[in-house]
């Protein structure tokens, strides 16, 4: 028979997941920072709004590529 999960156990699990999430975000941020530096973006004076638009275009392009690889969904 399954034992009852306590609120403190759930809170501990939530905290563990928060730490894992934070670590994943830090690793992703470091990865993108390395790529930007390697590509020379860190040396360019590009306004944040323009960078946002460029990254949005990149995301759209790669999401479309992933959708295309999945094939038709019906």
PDB file of C-alpha atoms in Angstrom:
ATOM      1  CA  UNK A   1       0.000   0.000   0.000  1.00  0.00           C
ATOM      2  CA  UNK A   2       1.254   3.451  -0.880  1.00  0.00           C
ATOM      3  CA  UNK A   3       2.123   5.764   1.969  1.00  0.00           C
ATOM      4  CA  UNK A   4       0.693   9.234   2.158  1.00  0.00           C
ATOM      5  CA  UNK A   5       2.936  12.015   0.930  1.00  0.00           C
ATOM      6  CA  UNK A   6       3.327  14.826   3.425  1.00  0.00           C
ATOM      7  CA  UNK A   7       3.301  18.500   2.608  1.00  0.00           C
ATOM      8  CA  UNK A   8       6.892  18.820   3.779  1.00  0.00           C
ATOM      9  CA  UNK A   9       7.924  16.034   1.381  1.00  0.00           C
ATOM     10  CA  UNK A  10       6.177  17.807  -1.480  1.00  0.00           C
ATOM     11  CA  UNK A  11       7.857  21.080  -0.478  1.00  0.00           C
ATOM     12  CA  UNK A  12      11.238  19.324  -0.506  1.00  0.00           C
ATOM     13  CA  UNK A  13      10.528  17.923  -3.983  1.00  0.00           C
ATOM     14  CA  UNK A  14       9.515  21.374  -5.213  1.00  0.00           C
ATOM     15  CA  UNK A  15      12.723  22.888  -3.841  1.00  0.00           C
ATOM     16  CA  UNK A  16      14.785  20.150  -5.500  1.00  0.00           C
ATOM     17  CA  UNK A  17      13.062  20.863  -8.821  1.00  0.00           C
ATOM     18  CA  UNK A  18      13.659  24.612  -8.404  1.00  0.00           C
ATOM     19  CA  UNK A  19      17.376  23.974  -7.904  1.00  0.00           C
ATOM     20  CA  UNK A  20      17.470  21.694 -10.969  1.00  0.00           C
ATOM     21  CA  UNK A  21      15.622  24.327 -13.014  1.00  0.00           C
ATOM     22  CA  UNK A  22      18.019  27.049 -11.907  1.00  0.00           C
ATOM     23  CA  UNK A  23      21.030  24.890 -12.796  1.00  0.00           C
ATOM     24  CA  UNK A  24      19.607  24.141 -16.253  1.00  0.00           C
ATOM     25  CA  UNK A  25      18.986  27.840 -16.873  1.00  0.00           C
ATOM     26  CA  UNK A  26      22.511  28.740 -15.779  1.00  0.00           C
ATOM     27  CA  UNK A  27      23.997  26.112 -18.110  1.00  0.00           C
ATOM     28  CA  UNK A  28      21.827  27.303 -21.010  1.00  0.00           C
ATOM     29  CA  UNK A  29      22.781  30.934 -20.342  1.00  0.00           C
ATOM     30  CA  UNK A  30      26.470  30.049 -20.252  1.00  0.00           C
ATOM     31  CA  UNK A  31      26.130  28.079 -23.485  1.00  0.00           C
ATOM     32  CA  UNK A  32      24.476  30.959 -25.332  1.00  0.00           C
ATOM     33  CA  UNK A  33      26.964  33.457 -23.910  1.00  0.00           C
ATOM     34  CA  UNK A  34      29.856  31.324 -25.198  1.00  0.00           C
ATOM     35  CA  UNK A  35      28.241  31.109 -28.638  1.00  0.00           C
ATOM     36  CA  UNK A  36      27.621  34.861 -28.758  1.00  0.00           C
ATOM     37  CA  UNK A  37      31.183  35.592 -27.722  1.00  0.00           C
ATOM     38  CA  UNK A  38      32.594  33.090 -30.217  1.00  0.00           C
ATOM     39  CA  UNK A  39      30.513  34.634 -33.016  1.00  0.00           C
ATOM     40  CA  UNK A  40      31.674  38.126 -32.062  1.00  0.00           C
ATOM     41  CA  UNK A  41      28.270  39.388 -30.921  1.00  0.00           C
ATOM     42  CA  UNK A  42      29.698  40.541 -27.599  1.00  0.00           C
ATOM     43  CA  UNK A  43      31.860  43.074 -29.453  1.00  0.00           C
ATOM     44  CA  UNK A  44      28.998  44.593 -31.440  1.00  0.00           C
ATOM     45  CA  UNK A  45      26.805  47.402 -30.153  1.00  0.00           C
ATOM     46  CA  UNK A  46      23.397  45.981 -31.092  1.00  0.00           C
ATOM     47  CA  UNK A  47      20.317  47.446 -29.357  1.00  0.00           C
ATOM     48  CA  UNK A  48      18.372  45.004 -27.177  1.00  0.00           C
ATOM     49  CA  UNK A  49      15.208  45.398 -29.235  1.00  0.00           C
ATOM     50  CA  UNK A  50      17.044  44.431 -32.387  1.00  0.00           C
ATOM     51  CA  UNK A  51      18.631  41.425 -30.658  1.00  0.00           C
ATOM     52  CA  UNK A  52      15.193  40.355 -29.420  1.00  0.00           C
ATOM     53  CA  UNK A  53      13.844  40.465 -32.971  1.00  0.00           C
ATOM     54  CA  UNK A  54      16.810  38.542 -34.362  1.00  0.00           C
ATOM     55  CA  UNK A  55      16.529  35.820 -31.740  1.00  0.00           C
ATOM     56  CA  UNK A  56      12.760  35.592 -32.324  1.00  0.00           C
ATOM     57  CA  UNK A  57      13.469  34.972 -36.025  1.00  0.00           C
ATOM     58  CA  UNK A  58      15.983  32.270 -35.142  1.00  0.00           C
ATOM     59  CA  UNK A  59      13.509  30.562 -32.815  1.00  0.00           C
ATOM     60  CA  UNK A  60      10.805  30.635 -35.494  1.00  0.00           C
ATOM     61  CA  UNK A  61      13.164  29.161 -38.079  1.00  0.00           C
ATOM     62  CA  UNK A  62      14.234  26.277 -35.856  1.00  0.00           C
ATOM     63  CA  UNK A  63      10.705  25.550 -34.612  1.00  0.00           C
ATOM     64  CA  UNK A  64       9.524  25.313 -38.218  1.00  0.00           C
ATOM     65  CA  UNK A  65      12.409  22.963 -38.973  1.00  0.00           C
ATOM     66  CA  UNK A  66      11.429  20.732 -36.032  1.00  0.00           C
ATOM     67  CA  UNK A  67       7.769  20.738 -37.121  1.00  0.00           C
ATOM     68  CA  UNK A  68       8.802  19.838 -40.652  1.00  0.00           C
ATOM     69  CA  UNK A  69      10.903  16.927 -39.390  1.00  0.00           C
ATOM     70  CA  UNK A  70       7.954  15.588 -37.408  1.00  0.00           C
ATOM     71  CA  UNK A  71       5.940  15.193 -40.593  1.00  0.00           C
ATOM     72  CA  UNK A  72       2.219  15.701 -41.053  1.00  0.00           C
ATOM     73  CA  UNK A  73       0.145  15.320 -37.926  1.00  0.00           C
ATOM     74  CA  UNK A  74      -3.224  13.903 -38.873  1.00  0.00           C
TER      75      UNK A  74
END
